[in-house]
Coordinates of C-alpha atoms and ligand atoms in Angstrom, one line a residue:
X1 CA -1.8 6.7 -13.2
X2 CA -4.7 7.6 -15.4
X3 CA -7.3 10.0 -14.5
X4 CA -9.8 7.0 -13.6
X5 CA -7.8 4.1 -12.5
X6 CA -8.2 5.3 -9.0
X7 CA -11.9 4.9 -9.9
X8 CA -11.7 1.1 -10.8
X9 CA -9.1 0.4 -8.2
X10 CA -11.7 2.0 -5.6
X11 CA -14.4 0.3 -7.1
X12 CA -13.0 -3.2 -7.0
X13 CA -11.4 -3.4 -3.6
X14 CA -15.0 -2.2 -2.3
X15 CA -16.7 -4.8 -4.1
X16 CA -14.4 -7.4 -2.3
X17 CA -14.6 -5.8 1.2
X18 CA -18.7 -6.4 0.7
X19 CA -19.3 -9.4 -1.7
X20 CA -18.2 -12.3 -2.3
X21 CA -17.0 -11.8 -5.9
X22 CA -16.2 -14.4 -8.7
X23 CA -14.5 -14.3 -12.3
X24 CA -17.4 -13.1 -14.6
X25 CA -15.5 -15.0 -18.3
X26 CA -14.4 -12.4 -20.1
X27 CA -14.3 -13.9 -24.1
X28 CA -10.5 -14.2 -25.1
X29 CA -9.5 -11.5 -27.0
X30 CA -11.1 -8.9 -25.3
X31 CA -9.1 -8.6 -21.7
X32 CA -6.8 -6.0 -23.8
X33 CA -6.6 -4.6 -26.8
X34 CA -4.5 -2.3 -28.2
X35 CA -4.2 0.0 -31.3
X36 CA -2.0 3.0 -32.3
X37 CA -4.0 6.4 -33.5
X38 CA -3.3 9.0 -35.2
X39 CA -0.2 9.8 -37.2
X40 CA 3.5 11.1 -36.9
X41 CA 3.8 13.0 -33.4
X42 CA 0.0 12.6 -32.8
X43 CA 0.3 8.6 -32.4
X44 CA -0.9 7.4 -29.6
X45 CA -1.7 3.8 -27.9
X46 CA -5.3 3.3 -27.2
X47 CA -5.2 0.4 -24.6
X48 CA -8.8 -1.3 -24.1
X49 CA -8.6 -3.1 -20.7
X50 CA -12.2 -5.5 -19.8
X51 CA -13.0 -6.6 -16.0
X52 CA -16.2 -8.8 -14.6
X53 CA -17.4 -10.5 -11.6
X54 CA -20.2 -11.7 -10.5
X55 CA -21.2 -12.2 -7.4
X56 CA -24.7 -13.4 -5.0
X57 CA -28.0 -11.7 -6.4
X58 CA -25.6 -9.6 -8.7
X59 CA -25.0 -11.5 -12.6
X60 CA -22.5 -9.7 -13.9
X61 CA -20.2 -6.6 -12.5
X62 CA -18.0 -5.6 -15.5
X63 CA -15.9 -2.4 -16.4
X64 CA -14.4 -1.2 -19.7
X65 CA -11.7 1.0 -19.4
X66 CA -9.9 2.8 -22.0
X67 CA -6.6 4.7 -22.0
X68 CA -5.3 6.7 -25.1
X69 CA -3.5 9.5 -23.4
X70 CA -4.5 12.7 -21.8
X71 CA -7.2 13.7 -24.0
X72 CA -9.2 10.0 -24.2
X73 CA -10.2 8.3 -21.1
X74 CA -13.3 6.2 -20.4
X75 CA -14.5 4.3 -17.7
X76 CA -17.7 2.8 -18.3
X77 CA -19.0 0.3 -15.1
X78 CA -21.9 -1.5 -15.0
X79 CA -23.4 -3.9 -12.3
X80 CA -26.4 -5.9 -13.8
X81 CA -28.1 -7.9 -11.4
X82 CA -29.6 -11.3 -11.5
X83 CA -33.2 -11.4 -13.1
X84 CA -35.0 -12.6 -10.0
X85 CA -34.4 -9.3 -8.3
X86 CA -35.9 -6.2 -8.8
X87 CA -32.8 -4.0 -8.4
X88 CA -31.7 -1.3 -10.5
X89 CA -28.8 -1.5 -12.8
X90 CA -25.8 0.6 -11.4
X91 CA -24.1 2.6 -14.3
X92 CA -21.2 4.9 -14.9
X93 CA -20.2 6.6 -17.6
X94 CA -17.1 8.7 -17.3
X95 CA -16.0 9.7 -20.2
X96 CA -12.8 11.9 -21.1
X97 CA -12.3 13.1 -25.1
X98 CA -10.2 16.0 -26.3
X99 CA -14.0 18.2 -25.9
X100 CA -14.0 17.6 -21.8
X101 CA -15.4 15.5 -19.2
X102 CA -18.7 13.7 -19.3
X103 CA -20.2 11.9 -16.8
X104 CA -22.8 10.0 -16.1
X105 CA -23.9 8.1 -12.7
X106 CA -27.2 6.4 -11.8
X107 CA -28.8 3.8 -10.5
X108 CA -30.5 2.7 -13.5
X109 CA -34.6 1.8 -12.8
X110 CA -36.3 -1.4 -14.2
X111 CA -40.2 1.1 -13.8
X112 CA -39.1 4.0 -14.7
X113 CA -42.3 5.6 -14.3
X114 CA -43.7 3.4 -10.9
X115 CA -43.9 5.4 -8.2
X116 CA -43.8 2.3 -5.8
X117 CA -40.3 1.6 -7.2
X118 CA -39.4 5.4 -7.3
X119 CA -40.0 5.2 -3.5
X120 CA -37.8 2.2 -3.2
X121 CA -35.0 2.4 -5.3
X122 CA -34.4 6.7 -6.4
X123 CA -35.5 8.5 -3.4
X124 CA -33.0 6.9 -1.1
X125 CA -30.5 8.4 -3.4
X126 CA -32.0 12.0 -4.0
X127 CA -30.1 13.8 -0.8
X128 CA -27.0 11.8 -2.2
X129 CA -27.9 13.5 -5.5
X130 CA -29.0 16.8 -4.2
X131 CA -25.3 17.4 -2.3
X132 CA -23.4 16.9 -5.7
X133 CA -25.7 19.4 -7.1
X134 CA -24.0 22.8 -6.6
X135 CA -20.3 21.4 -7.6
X136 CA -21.5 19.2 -10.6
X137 CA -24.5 21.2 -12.4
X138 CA -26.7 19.4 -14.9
X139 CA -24.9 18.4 -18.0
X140 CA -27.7 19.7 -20.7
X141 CA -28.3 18.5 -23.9
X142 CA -29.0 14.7 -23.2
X143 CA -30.7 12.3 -25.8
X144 CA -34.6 12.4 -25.1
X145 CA -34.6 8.5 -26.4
X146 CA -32.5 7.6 -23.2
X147 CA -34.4 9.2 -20.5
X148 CA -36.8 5.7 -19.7
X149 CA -33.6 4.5 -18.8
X150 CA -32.4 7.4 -16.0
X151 CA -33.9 7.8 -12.3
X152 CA -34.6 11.0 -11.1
X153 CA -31.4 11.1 -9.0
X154 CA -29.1 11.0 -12.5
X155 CA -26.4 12.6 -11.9
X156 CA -25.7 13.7 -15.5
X157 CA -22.8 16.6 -15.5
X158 CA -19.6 17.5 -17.9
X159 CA -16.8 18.8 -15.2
X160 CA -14.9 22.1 -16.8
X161 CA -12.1 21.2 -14.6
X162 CA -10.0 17.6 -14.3
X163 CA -9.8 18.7 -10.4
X164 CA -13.7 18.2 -9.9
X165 CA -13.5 14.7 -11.9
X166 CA -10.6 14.1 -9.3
X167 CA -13.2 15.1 -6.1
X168 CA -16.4 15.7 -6.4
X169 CA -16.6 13.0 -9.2
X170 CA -14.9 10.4 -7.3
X171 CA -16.8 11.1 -4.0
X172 CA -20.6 10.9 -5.7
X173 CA -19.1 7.7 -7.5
X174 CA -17.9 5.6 -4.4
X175 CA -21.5 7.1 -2.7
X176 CA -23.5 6.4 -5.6
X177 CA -21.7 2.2 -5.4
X178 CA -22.4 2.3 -1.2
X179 CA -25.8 3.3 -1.5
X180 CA -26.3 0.5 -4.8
X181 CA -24.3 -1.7 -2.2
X182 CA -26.8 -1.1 0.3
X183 CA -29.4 -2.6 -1.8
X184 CA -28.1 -5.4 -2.5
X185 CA -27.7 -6.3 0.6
X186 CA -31.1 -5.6 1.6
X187 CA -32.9 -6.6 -1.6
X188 CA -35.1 -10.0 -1.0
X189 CA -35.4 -12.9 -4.3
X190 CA -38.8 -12.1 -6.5
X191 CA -41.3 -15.4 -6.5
X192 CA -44.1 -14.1 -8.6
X193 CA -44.2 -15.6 -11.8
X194 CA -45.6 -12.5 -13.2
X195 CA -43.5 -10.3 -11.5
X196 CA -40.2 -12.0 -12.7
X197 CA -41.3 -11.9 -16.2
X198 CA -41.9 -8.1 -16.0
X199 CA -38.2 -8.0 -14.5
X200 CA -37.1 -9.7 -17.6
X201 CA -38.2 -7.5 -20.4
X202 CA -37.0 -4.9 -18.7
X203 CA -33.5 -5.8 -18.4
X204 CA -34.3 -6.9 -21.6
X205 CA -35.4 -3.4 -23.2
X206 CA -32.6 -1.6 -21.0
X207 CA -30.1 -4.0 -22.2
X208 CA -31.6 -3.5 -26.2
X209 CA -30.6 -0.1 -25.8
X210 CA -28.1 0.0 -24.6
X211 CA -26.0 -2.4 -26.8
X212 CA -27.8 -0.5 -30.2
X213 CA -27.2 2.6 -28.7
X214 CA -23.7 2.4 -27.3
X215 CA -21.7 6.0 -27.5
X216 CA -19.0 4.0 -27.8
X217 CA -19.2 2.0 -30.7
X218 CA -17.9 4.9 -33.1
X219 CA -14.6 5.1 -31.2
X220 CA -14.5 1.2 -30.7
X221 CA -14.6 0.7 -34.6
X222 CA -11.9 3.3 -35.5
X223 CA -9.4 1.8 -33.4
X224 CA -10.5 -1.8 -33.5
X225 CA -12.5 -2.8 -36.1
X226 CA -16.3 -3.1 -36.9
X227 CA -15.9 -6.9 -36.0
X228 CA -14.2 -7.0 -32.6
X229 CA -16.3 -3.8 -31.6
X230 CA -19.8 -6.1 -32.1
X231 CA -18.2 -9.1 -30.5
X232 CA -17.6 -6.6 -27.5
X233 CA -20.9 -5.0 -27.8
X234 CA -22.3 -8.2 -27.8
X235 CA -20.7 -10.7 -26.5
X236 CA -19.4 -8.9 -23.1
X237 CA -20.5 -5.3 -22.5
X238 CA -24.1 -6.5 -22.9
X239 CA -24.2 -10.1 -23.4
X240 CA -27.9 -11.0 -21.8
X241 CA -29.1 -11.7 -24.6
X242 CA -26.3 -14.1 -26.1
X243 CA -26.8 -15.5 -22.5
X244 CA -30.1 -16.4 -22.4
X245 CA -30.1 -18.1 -26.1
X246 CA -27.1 -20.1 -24.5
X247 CA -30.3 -20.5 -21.5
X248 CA -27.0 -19.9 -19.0
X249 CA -29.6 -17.4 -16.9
X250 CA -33.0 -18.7 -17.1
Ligands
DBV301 N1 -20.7 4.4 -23.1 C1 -21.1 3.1 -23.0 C2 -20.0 2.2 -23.0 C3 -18.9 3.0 -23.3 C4 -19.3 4.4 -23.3 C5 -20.1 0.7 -22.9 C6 -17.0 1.4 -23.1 O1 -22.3 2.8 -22.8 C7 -18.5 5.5 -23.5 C8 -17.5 2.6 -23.4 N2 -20.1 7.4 -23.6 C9 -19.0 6.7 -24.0 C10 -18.3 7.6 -24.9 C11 -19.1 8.7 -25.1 C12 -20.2 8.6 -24.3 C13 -21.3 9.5 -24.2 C14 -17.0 7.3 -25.6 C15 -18.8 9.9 -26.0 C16 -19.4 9.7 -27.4 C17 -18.9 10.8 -28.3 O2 -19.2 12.0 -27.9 O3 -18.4 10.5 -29.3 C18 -24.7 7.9 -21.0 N3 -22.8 8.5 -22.5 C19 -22.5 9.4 -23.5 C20 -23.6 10.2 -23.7 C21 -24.6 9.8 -22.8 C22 -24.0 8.7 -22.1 C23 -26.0 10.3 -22.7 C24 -23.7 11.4 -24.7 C25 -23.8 10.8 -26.0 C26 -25.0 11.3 -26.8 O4 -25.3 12.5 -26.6 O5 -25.6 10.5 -27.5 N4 -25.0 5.8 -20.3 C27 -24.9 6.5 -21.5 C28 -26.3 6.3 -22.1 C29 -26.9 5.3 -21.3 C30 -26.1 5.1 -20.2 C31 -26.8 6.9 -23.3 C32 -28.2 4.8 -21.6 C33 -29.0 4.0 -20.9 O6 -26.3 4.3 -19.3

C-alpha cells in the first residue's frame, strides 16, 4: 500500500455511494505506464496509473497517480464540472518527492475575485479550512501567477511528518470532497446565455494554466518522454480544449 492509495480508494468508493458515475475514456496508452529510474541499486519502477468518470452536472472526475517508491508519490485529482454550472473545480495536489510532502486542496473558483461567488462557493468551506489550520500551517512560497486560480479556503501546506499526510491530510481531503459533493448536489443548471459564456472562458483560462503550467511535466518527461507527457497533458489531464475542437461539450 502506497502512502495515497487509501486516498484514491476513499475517494472513489465515495463518489459511487453519491453519484451515479460512468467511464470518463481514458486514451489507450495512458491507463499505466511504467519506466525504470535511476541506476544500479538506485533503480526504481515509476508506475503512472490514470482514472476518470464522469458523472450528472460533473464532465470529467479523473486522477493521476504515481508510484516510484518511498521518496516519489503523487496524487493529483481533479473534478471539472460540466460548463453549464457555475461550480468550482475540486483539486488535489498531493505530492511526495525525496524534499517532503506537498499538498495542495481547494475548491478551485471560476470569479476569483466576485464576492457574490465568494459567498456561495469559499465561505462554506472556511470553518472546514480554519480547523486544519493549527495541524497543517501554510505552505509558503507559492507561485504569485497561480493565485487567480485558489479560493481563500486553499489549503496549501508541506507536512514535515508522513503521519500528518496519513491524518490530518486525509481527514481535510475526504471533508474538502463532502463539502464539493454537497454542491453538486445542490447546484441548479445556468440558462443565461451570457452567463454560460463567462463560465466558459473561465474553465477555459483555468484549464490554459493549468495544462502550460503543470508541475508535473518535468518529471513526466524524464521518465516518459516529451511526447507521451504532451499527449497526457493534453489529451487527458486537461483535455477541454481538445474536447471542444472535437465540439463533444458544447
Ligand atoms: N501537479 C499537477 C498534475 C500533477 C502534479 C497534473 C499528475 O497539476 C504534480 C501530476 N505538483 C506535482 C508535482 C509537483 C507539484 C507542485 C510533481 C512538484 C514539482 C517539483 O517540485 O518538481 C499546486 N503543485 C506543485 C506546486 C504547486 C502545486 C503550487 C509547487 C510548484 C511550484 O512552486 O511551481 N495545483 C498546483 C498548481 C495549480 C493546482 C500550480 C494551479 C491552478 O491546481
Amino acid at each position: 500500500m502506497t502512502l495515497y492509495q487509501p486516498f484514491l480508494d476513499d475517494a472513489i468508493a465515495y463518489l459511487q455511494s453519491r453519484l451515479e458515475l460512468m467511464p470518463y475514456p481514458i486514451p489507450s496508452g495512458f491507463e499505466y505506464k511504467s519506466a525504470i529510474t535511476g541506476k544500479g541499486k538506485n533503480q526504481e519502477e515509476v508506475v503512472t496509473t490514470s482514472y476518470g468518470f464522469c458523472a450528472p452536472k460533473l464532465r470529467q472526475i479523473r486522477a493521476a497517480h504515481v508510484q516510484g517508491g518511498k521518496s516519489l508519490q503523487v496524487l493529483n485529482f481533479v473534478i471539472f464540472p460540466d460548463l453549464n454550472y457555475d461550480l468550482p473545480f475540486f483539486g488535489a495536489d498531493l505530492v511526495t518527492l525525496p524534499g517532503g510532502h506537498l499538498i495542495a486542496l481547494d475548491m478551485q473558483p471560476l470569479f476569483r475575485d466576485d464576492p457574490d461567488y465568494q459567498a456561495k462557493y469559499s465561505a462554506p468551506i472556511l470553518p472546514i479550512f480554519e480547523s486544519y489550520r493549527q495541524h497543517l500551517p501554510w505552505g509558503g512560497d507559492f507561485p504569485e501567477e497561480a493565485r487567480p486560480f485558489f479560493s481563500p479556503a486553499f489549503l496549501w501546506t508541506r507536512p514535515k511528518e508522513t503521519t500528518d499526510v496519513e491524518t490530518h491530510v486525509f481527514a481535510a481531503f475526504k471533508d474538502y470532497l463532502k463539502a464539493y459533493l454537497d454542491f453538486v448536489e445542490q447546484a441548479e443548471p445556468v440558462m443565461d446565455t451570457q452567463a454560460l459564456a463567462t463560465i466558459k472562458q473561465a474553465q477555459l483560462r483555468y484549464l490554459r494554466y493549468r495544462a502550460e503550467k503543470d508541475p508535473a511535466r518535468g518529471m513526466f518527461k524524464r521518465f516518459y518522454g516529451e511526447e507521451w507527457t504532451e499527449e497526457y497533458i493534453h489529451g487527458f489531464l486537461f483535455d477541454l480544449e481538445r474536447k471542444l475542437t472535437e465540439s463533444v461539450v458544447s
